[in-house]
Amino acid sequence: MKKGLIQATDWYERLVHWMLALSCLFLCLTGLAMMFHSLNSIANLMGGLTVTKYLHNFTGLLFALALLLAIKMWWQEAGVFSMPEDLEWMMVAGGYLWHVDKVPEVGKYNPGQKMFFLAVAIFGLVMVITGLIMWFPLIFPAMLVRWLFVLHALGFVVIFAFFFVHLYLGTIGSPGSAPAMFSGWVTRAWLKKQHPKWLKEMEEEGTLVVSGEENKAH
Amino acid sequence: MTEKIKLFDTSKCTGCRSCQLACKQWNQLAAKQTRNTGTYQNPPDLQPNTYLVMRFQEMDDPKAGVKWFFRHHACMHCTDAACVKVCPSGALYYTDMKTVGLNRAICIACKECVTACPFDIPRYDDKTDKVYKCDMCESRIGNNMEPACAKACPTGALTWGDKDKLMKAAYKRAKDLGGDAKVYGDKFVDGTHLVYVLQEKTALYSALPTNPSVPLSIVLWKDVLKPLALLAAGGVLAGSFLHYIIHGPKTPDEDGANKMEGGE
Ligand code: HEM
Ligand code: SF4
Ligand code: SF4
């Protein structure tokens, strides 16, 4: 490994992230196959629409598990806003949309990421609850189930759209981010640009893990 | 093919159940043991192996004494069918004759049609993991025969024929009967293909909705959210692309201080 890289995530964080991401992606794909007749053919790759339906349902259980783990892990860091810097950051949209001379410094997660996390947490829970009931629709009142299908579809609209936002910002939209979710090691330059306050915090607390250097924290 | 309907005239029905039996016979549906609950209603409701059931009701009328209500209860074959709208597999479909067919081989047992149908028609069987309902004898009507039930009816209460002709006959019959008699079926879900002449008020018939419609939730789900899913995702993709070429990505600063510390 290159010297001077900084560890941004540990293996557990990355494992939960990929469990959530891959199950979500697969749910989107199998969901699309059921939603559009023109996409029924996606299901043929998986052995037909009936198989796809059950794959969707059981992957839903995996997604539910990953979601709970993710919420437990990230709630403290990404579920609560810290004022006033988060508000200031939002006023300038983090410098993502127009030119900003000095973007307010934020911690490990910026408010955009926090909103993304909250949206995933809330709509993810909506998907799990509605999905579980839709799996056994006949033991619930038809009126209820009819509206749950609406909620499930609404959640899909949000999650599917957000998926692409996330994909863009995690890759070409902010170069240097992707390694955080693959190897876990990022460059100091990236950290300084994306999460300056977090970098300072880690430096002050001595929790910074730098490759090729003695681990000061442990 | 000209649009055809099945007309059921309650005033001509004697409750002989020939139609119910003919349906079982043509579709080769076994009977199930049922329990006597003190009514002639048998079986008690539609079942996976009962696509058509005659509904029996006894009504106390102070003037006429006891009155019998008979209703031929089966899929209404809606022109705007909620079940077809929700079916993800295409197992439920419109036939050339505008009736609603069911290709059970590709049904994925999601049971969405069961909750969607405003008339509570489709029935799910957990042994076969499939859904069942009347298909208006598609194999017969597609070959210029009438549905088995209509063929069996001895009194002329059930007739099968061109929509225009039978609708006219239905309105004429309702007028002739007078009183509360009315035509049921053409005024909702863009018209059903099982149409009734009801001799009494609609609300008096059991398990018959007075003003059925495709549920609002299904319209929202299928006509609004479904296209919106693609629109939103497409919008995000286009937006990301524009962001990339106009504003540019958020790249780490390449100043001297960082060069030493590795990176890409
Ligand atoms: C990221 C999460 C999820 C996404 C993106 C998703 C997406 C979808 C989509 C697009 C559909 C098709 C809806 C339509 O036809 O309009 C669907 C159907 C369905 N989903 Fe999900 N879903 C998710 C999670 C879940 C979960 C956790 C469960 C429960 C275990 C579940 C159970 C169902 C069921 C029961 C259906 C109806 C079809 C069937 O019977 O399988 N989904 N989903
Ligand atoms: S009555 Fe129900 S099952 Fe029959 S066509 Fe209409 S919606 Fe479908
Ligand atoms: S249960 Fe079968 S027929 Fe009914 S909506 Fe689902 S796939 Fe279609």
Coordinates of C-alpha atoms in Angstrom, one line a residue, chain B:
Chain B
M1 CA -64.6 -9.6 -33.2
T2 CA -67.7 -7.8 -32.1
E3 CA -67.9 -7.0 -28.4
K4 CA -70.2 -9.4 -26.6
I5 CA -71.7 -9.5 -23.1
K6 CA -73.4 -11.9 -20.9
L7 CA -76.7 -10.6 -19.6
F8 CA -78.3 -12.0 -16.4
D9 CA -81.9 -11.1 -15.7
T10 CA -82.8 -11.7 -12.0
S11 CA -86.5 -11.6 -12.8
K12 CA -86.2 -14.7 -15.1
C13 CA -84.0 -16.8 -12.8
T14 CA -85.5 -19.6 -10.9
G15 CA -82.4 -20.5 -8.9
C16 CA -82.0 -23.9 -10.6
R17 CA -78.2 -23.6 -10.5
S18 CA -77.8 -25.2 -14.0
C19 CA -75.3 -22.4 -14.7
Q20 CA -73.2 -23.2 -11.6
L21 CA -73.1 -26.9 -12.5
A22 CA -72.3 -26.2 -16.2
C23 CA -69.4 -24.1 -15.1
K24 CA -68.0 -26.8 -12.9
Q25 CA -68.5 -29.3 -15.7
W26 CA -66.9 -27.3 -18.5
N27 CA -64.0 -26.2 -16.4
Q28 CA -63.6 -29.6 -14.8
L29 CA -63.8 -28.3 -11.2
A30 CA -64.3 -30.8 -8.4
A31 CA -66.8 -30.1 -5.8
K32 CA -65.9 -29.6 -2.2
Q33 CA -67.7 -30.9 0.9
T34 CA -69.6 -28.0 2.5
R35 CA -71.7 -27.7 5.7
N36 CA -75.3 -26.7 5.8
T37 CA -75.6 -23.4 7.5
G38 CA -79.4 -23.1 7.2
T39 CA -79.5 -21.5 3.8
Y40 CA -79.7 -22.7 0.2
Q41 CA -76.5 -20.9 -0.5
N42 CA -74.1 -23.6 -1.5
P43 CA -71.1 -23.4 -1.7
P44 CA -71.1 -20.4 0.5
D45 CA -68.9 -18.2 -1.7
L46 CA -66.6 -18.2 -4.7
Q47 CA -63.7 -20.6 -4.2
P48 CA -60.6 -21.5 -6.2
N49 CA -62.6 -24.3 -7.7
T50 CA -65.9 -22.4 -7.9
Y51 CA -65.7 -19.6 -10.5
L52 CA -69.5 -19.0 -10.4
V53 CA -71.8 -19.2 -7.6
M54 CA -75.6 -18.6 -7.4
R55 CA -76.3 -16.3 -4.5
F56 CA -79.5 -17.1 -2.7
Q57 CA -81.2 -14.6 -0.4
E58 CA -84.5 -14.8 1.4
M59 CA -86.2 -11.5 2.1
D60 CA -89.2 -10.8 4.2
D61 CA -91.6 -8.5 2.4
P62 CA -94.6 -7.3 4.4
K63 CA -96.8 -7.3 1.3
A64 CA -95.5 -10.2 -0.8
G65 CA -94.5 -12.5 2.0
V66 CA -91.1 -14.1 1.5
K67 CA -89.2 -13.0 -1.6
W68 CA -86.3 -14.9 -3.2
F69 CA -83.2 -13.1 -4.6
F70 CA -81.0 -15.1 -7.0
R71 CA -77.9 -13.6 -8.4
H72 CA -75.4 -15.1 -10.8
H73 CA -72.1 -14.2 -9.1
A74 CA -68.9 -14.4 -11.1
C75 CA -66.2 -12.2 -12.7
M76 CA -67.8 -9.1 -14.2
H77 CA -65.2 -8.8 -17.0
C78 CA -64.5 -5.1 -16.6
T79 CA -63.5 -3.0 -19.5
D80 CA -61.2 -1.1 -17.2
A81 CA -60.2 -4.0 -15.1
A82 CA -58.3 -3.4 -11.8
C83 CA -56.9 -6.9 -11.9
V84 CA -55.3 -6.5 -15.3
K85 CA -53.9 -3.2 -14.3
V86 CA -52.0 -4.6 -11.3
C87 CA -51.1 -8.0 -12.6
P88 CA -47.2 -7.9 -12.9
S89 CA -46.9 -11.1 -15.0
G90 CA -49.5 -10.5 -17.7
A91 CA -51.4 -13.6 -16.6
L92 CA -54.6 -11.5 -16.5
Y93 CA -55.2 -10.0 -19.9
Y94 CA -57.9 -8.6 -22.2
T95 CA -59.1 -10.9 -24.9
D96 CA -60.1 -9.8 -28.4
M97 CA -63.7 -10.0 -27.2
K98 CA -62.9 -7.5 -24.4
T99 CA -63.4 -10.1 -21.7
V100 CA -60.7 -10.8 -19.1
G101 CA -58.7 -14.0 -19.6
L102 CA -56.4 -15.7 -17.2
N103 CA -53.2 -17.5 -18.3
R104 CA -52.5 -19.5 -15.1
A105 CA -49.3 -20.9 -16.3
I106 CA -47.5 -17.6 -15.9
C107 CA -49.3 -16.4 -12.7
I108 CA -46.7 -15.7 -10.0
A109 CA -49.1 -15.8 -7.1
C110 CA -48.5 -12.3 -6.0
K111 CA -52.2 -12.1 -5.2
E112 CA -52.3 -8.4 -6.2
C113 CA -55.4 -9.1 -8.3
V114 CA -57.2 -10.5 -5.2
T115 CA -56.8 -7.3 -3.3
A116 CA -57.3 -5.0 -6.3
C117 CA -60.6 -6.4 -7.7
P118 CA -63.5 -4.1 -6.7
F119 CA -65.9 -7.1 -6.9
D120 CA -63.8 -9.4 -4.8
I121 CA -63.6 -12.1 -7.5
P122 CA -60.2 -13.8 -7.9
R123 CA -59.5 -16.6 -5.5
Y124 CA -56.1 -17.8 -4.5
D125 CA -55.3 -21.6 -3.9
D126 CA -52.3 -22.3 -1.7
K127 CA -52.1 -25.9 -2.9
T128 CA -51.4 -24.9 -6.5
D129 CA -50.0 -21.4 -5.6
K130 CA -52.2 -19.9 -8.4
V131 CA -55.2 -17.7 -8.7
Y132 CA -58.6 -18.7 -10.2
K133 CA -61.5 -16.9 -11.7
C134 CA -64.1 -17.1 -14.5
D135 CA -62.6 -16.5 -17.9
M136 CA -66.0 -16.4 -19.6
C137 CA -65.2 -19.7 -21.1
E138 CA -62.6 -18.2 -23.4
S139 CA -62.1 -21.6 -25.1
R140 CA -65.7 -21.6 -26.1
I141 CA -66.5 -17.9 -26.9
G142 CA -63.3 -17.8 -29.0
N143 CA -64.8 -20.6 -31.1
N144 CA -68.2 -18.9 -31.6
M145 CA -69.9 -20.8 -28.8
E146 CA -71.7 -19.3 -25.9
P147 CA -70.3 -19.7 -22.3
A148 CA -71.2 -23.0 -20.7
C149 CA -73.4 -21.3 -18.1
A150 CA -75.5 -19.4 -20.7
K151 CA -75.9 -22.5 -22.8
A152 CA -77.2 -24.4 -19.8
C153 CA -79.7 -21.8 -18.6
P154 CA -83.2 -23.2 -19.2
T155 CA -85.2 -20.0 -18.6
G156 CA -83.5 -17.4 -20.6
A157 CA -82.3 -15.6 -17.6
L158 CA -78.7 -15.8 -19.0
T159 CA -78.0 -14.8 -22.5
W160 CA -74.9 -14.2 -24.5
G161 CA -74.7 -11.9 -27.5
D162 CA -73.6 -8.7 -29.1
K163 CA -73.2 -5.9 -26.6
D164 CA -75.4 -3.4 -28.5
K165 CA -78.3 -5.7 -28.9
L166 CA -78.2 -7.1 -25.4
M167 CA -77.8 -3.7 -23.7
K168 CA -80.9 -2.4 -25.6
A169 CA -82.8 -5.5 -24.5
A170 CA -81.6 -5.0 -20.9
Y171 CA -82.9 -1.4 -20.8
K172 CA -86.2 -2.4 -22.3
R173 CA -86.6 -5.3 -19.8
A174 CA -85.8 -2.9 -16.8
K175 CA -88.4 -0.5 -18.1
D176 CA -91.0 -3.2 -18.6
L177 CA -90.4 -4.6 -15.1
G178 CA -90.8 -1.1 -13.6
G179 CA -90.5 -0.4 -9.9
D180 CA -86.9 -0.6 -8.7
A181 CA -85.7 -2.6 -11.7
K182 CA -82.5 -1.3 -13.2
V183 CA -79.6 -2.2 -15.4
Y184 CA -76.3 -2.8 -13.5
G185 CA -72.9 -2.9 -15.1
D186 CA -72.6 -0.3 -17.9
K187 CA -72.1 2.7 -15.7
F188 CA -68.8 1.9 -14.0
V189 CA -65.3 0.5 -14.8
D190 CA -66.0 1.6 -18.4
G191 CA -68.7 -1.1 -18.6
T192 CA -68.7 -4.7 -17.5
H193 CA -69.2 -7.7 -19.7
L194 CA -71.5 -9.4 -17.3
V195 CA -74.5 -7.1 -17.1
Y196 CA -77.5 -7.6 -14.7
V197 CA -81.1 -6.6 -14.9
L198 CA -81.8 -6.2 -11.1
Q199 CA -85.4 -6.4 -10.1
E200 CA -84.8 -4.8 -6.7
K201 CA -82.5 -2.1 -5.3
T202 CA -78.8 -2.8 -5.8
A203 CA -78.1 -2.4 -2.1
L204 CA -80.4 -5.3 -1.2
Y205 CA -78.2 -7.9 -3.1
S206 CA -75.5 -9.4 -0.9
A207 CA -71.9 -9.0 -1.9
L208 CA -72.8 -6.6 -4.7
P209 CA -71.1 -3.2 -4.5
T210 CA -73.5 -0.3 -5.4
N211 CA -70.9 1.9 -6.9
P212 CA -67.7 0.0 -7.8
S213 CA -64.7 1.6 -9.3
V214 CA -61.0 0.9 -10.0
P215 CA -59.6 1.8 -6.5
L216 CA -57.9 5.2 -6.4
S217 CA -54.8 3.7 -4.9
I218 CA -54.3 1.5 -8.0
V219 CA -54.7 4.5 -10.3
L220 CA -52.1 6.4 -8.2
W221 CA -49.8 3.4 -8.1
K222 CA -49.9 2.3 -11.7
D223 CA -50.7 5.5 -13.6
V224 CA -48.7 8.0 -11.6
L225 CA -45.9 6.4 -9.5
K226 CA -44.9 3.8 -12.1
P227 CA -44.0 6.4 -14.8
L228 CA -42.6 8.7 -12.1
A229 CA -40.1 6.0 -11.1
L230 CA -38.5 6.1 -14.6
L231 CA -38.8 9.9 -14.9
A232 CA -37.1 10.5 -11.5
A233 CA -34.3 8.2 -12.2
G234 CA -33.9 9.6 -15.7
G235 CA -33.9 13.1 -14.3
V236 CA -31.2 12.2 -11.8
L237 CA -29.0 10.7 -14.5
A238 CA -29.4 13.7 -16.8
G239 CA -28.8 16.0 -13.8
S240 CA -25.7 14.2 -12.9
F241 CA -24.4 14.5 -16.4
L242 CA -25.1 18.2 -16.6
H243 CA -23.5 18.7 -13.2
Y244 CA -20.4 16.9 -14.3
I245 CA -19.9 18.9 -17.5
I246 CA -21.1 22.3 -16.2
H247 CA -20.0 22.5 -12.5
G248 CA -17.5 19.7 -12.6
P249 CA -16.6 17.1 -10.0
K250 CA -15.4 17.9 -6.5
T251 CA -11.7 17.0 -6.9
P252 CA -9.2 17.2 -4.1
D253 CA -6.9 20.2 -4.3
E254 CA -3.5 19.3 -5.8
D255 CA -1.4 21.7 -3.8
G256 CA 2.3 20.9 -2.9
A257 CA 1.5 20.0 0.7
N258 CA -0.6 17.0 -0.4
K259 CA 1.6 15.6 -3.2
M260 CA 3.9 13.8 -0.7
E261 CA 1.1 12.0 0.9
G262 CA 0.2 9.6 -1.7
G263 CA -3.0 9.4 -3.6
E264 CA -4.3 9.1 -7.1

